[in-house]
Amino acid sequence: MNKLIQYIKDSKTELKKVVWPTKKQIINHTALVIGFSLALAVFLGIIDYALNKTLEIIL
């Protein structure tokens, strides 16, 4: 039980050392992830469409 209490205390101490991102950083990083995800989805959609059309021509 003593180890558990010490672990919790150490965890609290370490969490106080964390440099949390600002709201602006969170918004920017979130927008970057969403933008990258959309770009990747469009790219994969184009590849899928092209491969489907190629297979239709071949078959």
PDB file of C-alpha atoms in Angstrom:
ATOM      1  CA  MET A   1       0.000   0.000   0.000  1.00  0.00           C
ATOM      2  CA  ASN A   2       2.889   2.317   0.796  1.00  0.00           C
ATOM      3  CA  LYS A   3       4.310   1.830  -2.708  1.00  0.00           C
ATOM      4  CA  LEU A   4       0.981   2.805  -4.245  1.00  0.00           C
ATOM      5  CA  ILE A   5       0.809   6.020  -2.232  1.00  0.00           C
ATOM      6  CA  GLN A   6       4.407   6.861  -3.154  1.00  0.00           C
ATOM      7  CA  TYR A   7       3.626   6.168  -6.819  1.00  0.00           C
ATOM      8  CA  ILE A   8       0.656   8.552  -6.736  1.00  0.00           C
ATOM      9  CA  LYS A   9       2.738  11.255  -5.054  1.00  0.00           C
ATOM     10  CA  ASP A  10       5.524  10.829  -7.612  1.00  0.00           C
ATOM     11  CA  SER A  11       2.991  10.972 -10.438  1.00  0.00           C
ATOM     12  CA  LYS A  12       1.583  14.255  -9.119  1.00  0.00           C
ATOM     13  CA  THR A  13       5.097  15.683  -8.870  1.00  0.00           C
ATOM     14  CA  GLU A  14       5.906  14.672 -12.444  1.00  0.00           C
ATOM     15  CA  LEU A  15       2.623  16.094 -13.759  1.00  0.00           C
ATOM     16  CA  LYS A  16       3.530  19.462 -12.260  1.00  0.00           C
ATOM     17  CA  LYS A  17       6.724  19.437 -14.352  1.00  0.00           C
ATOM     18  CA  VAL A  18       4.852  18.960 -17.626  1.00  0.00           C
ATOM     19  CA  VAL A  19       4.776  21.947 -19.963  1.00  0.00           C
ATOM     20  CA  TRP A  20       1.229  21.837 -21.273  1.00  0.00           C
ATOM     21  CA  PRO A  21       0.503  23.267 -24.740  1.00  0.00           C
ATOM     22  CA  THR A  22      -1.352  26.546 -25.062  1.00  0.00           C
ATOM     23  CA  LYS A  23      -4.857  26.749 -26.473  1.00  0.00           C
ATOM     24  CA  LYS A  24      -3.444  28.242 -29.682  1.00  0.00           C
ATOM     25  CA  GLN A  25      -0.986  25.357 -30.069  1.00  0.00           C
ATOM     26  CA  ILE A  26      -3.747  22.810 -29.525  1.00  0.00           C
ATOM     27  CA  ILE A  27      -5.948  24.471 -32.152  1.00  0.00           C
ATOM     28  CA  ASN A  28      -3.063  24.688 -34.647  1.00  0.00           C
ATOM     29  CA  HIS A  29      -2.024  21.074 -34.157  1.00  0.00           C
ATOM     30  CA  THR A  30      -5.614  19.864 -34.358  1.00  0.00           C
ATOM     31  CA  ALA A  31      -6.142  21.787 -37.602  1.00  0.00           C
ATOM     32  CA  LEU A  32      -2.911  20.329 -38.972  1.00  0.00           C
ATOM     33  CA  VAL A  33      -4.001  16.773 -38.166  1.00  0.00           C
ATOM     34  CA  ILE A  34      -7.463  17.314 -39.671  1.00  0.00           C
ATOM     35  CA  GLY A  35      -5.976  18.920 -42.790  1.00  0.00           C
ATOM     36  CA  PHE A  36      -3.440  16.139 -43.243  1.00  0.00           C
ATOM     37  CA  SER A  37      -6.145  13.500 -42.727  1.00  0.00           C
ATOM     38  CA  LEU A  38      -8.401  15.115 -45.331  1.00  0.00           C
ATOM     39  CA  ALA A  39      -5.530  15.448 -47.814  1.00  0.00           C
ATOM     40  CA  LEU A  40      -4.615  11.794 -47.318  1.00  0.00           C
ATOM     41  CA  ALA A  41      -8.255  10.744 -47.738  1.00  0.00           C
ATOM     42  CA  VAL A  42      -8.504  12.682 -51.017  1.00  0.00           C
ATOM     43  CA  PHE A  43      -5.209  11.221 -52.245  1.00  0.00           C
ATOM     44  CA  LEU A  44      -6.282   7.665 -51.421  1.00  0.00           C
ATOM     45  CA  GLY A  45      -9.682   8.298 -53.013  1.00  0.00           C
ATOM     46  CA  ILE A  46      -8.001   9.401 -56.248  1.00  0.00           C
ATOM     47  CA  ILE A  47      -5.731   6.338 -56.217  1.00  0.00           C
ATOM     48  CA  ASP A  48      -8.726   4.074 -55.567  1.00  0.00           C
ATOM     49  CA  TYR A  49     -10.703   5.669 -58.384  1.00  0.00           C
ATOM     50  CA  ALA A  50      -7.779   5.356 -60.807  1.00  0.00           C
ATOM     51  CA  LEU A  51      -7.188   1.712 -59.932  1.00  0.00           C
ATOM     52  CA  ASN A  52     -10.896   0.908 -60.298  1.00  0.00           C
ATOM     53  CA  LYS A  53     -11.021   2.527 -63.742  1.00  0.00           C
ATOM     54  CA  THR A  54      -7.838   0.705 -64.769  1.00  0.00           C
ATOM     55  CA  LEU A  55      -9.293  -2.639 -63.693  1.00  0.00           C
ATOM     56  CA  GLU A  56     -12.552  -1.897 -65.529  1.00  0.00           C
ATOM     57  CA  ILE A  57     -10.584  -1.302 -68.724  1.00  0.00           C
ATOM     58  CA  ILE A  58      -8.512  -4.465 -68.268  1.00  0.00           C
ATOM     59  CA  LEU A  59     -11.446  -6.677 -67.351  1.00  0.00           C
TER      60      LEU A  59
END
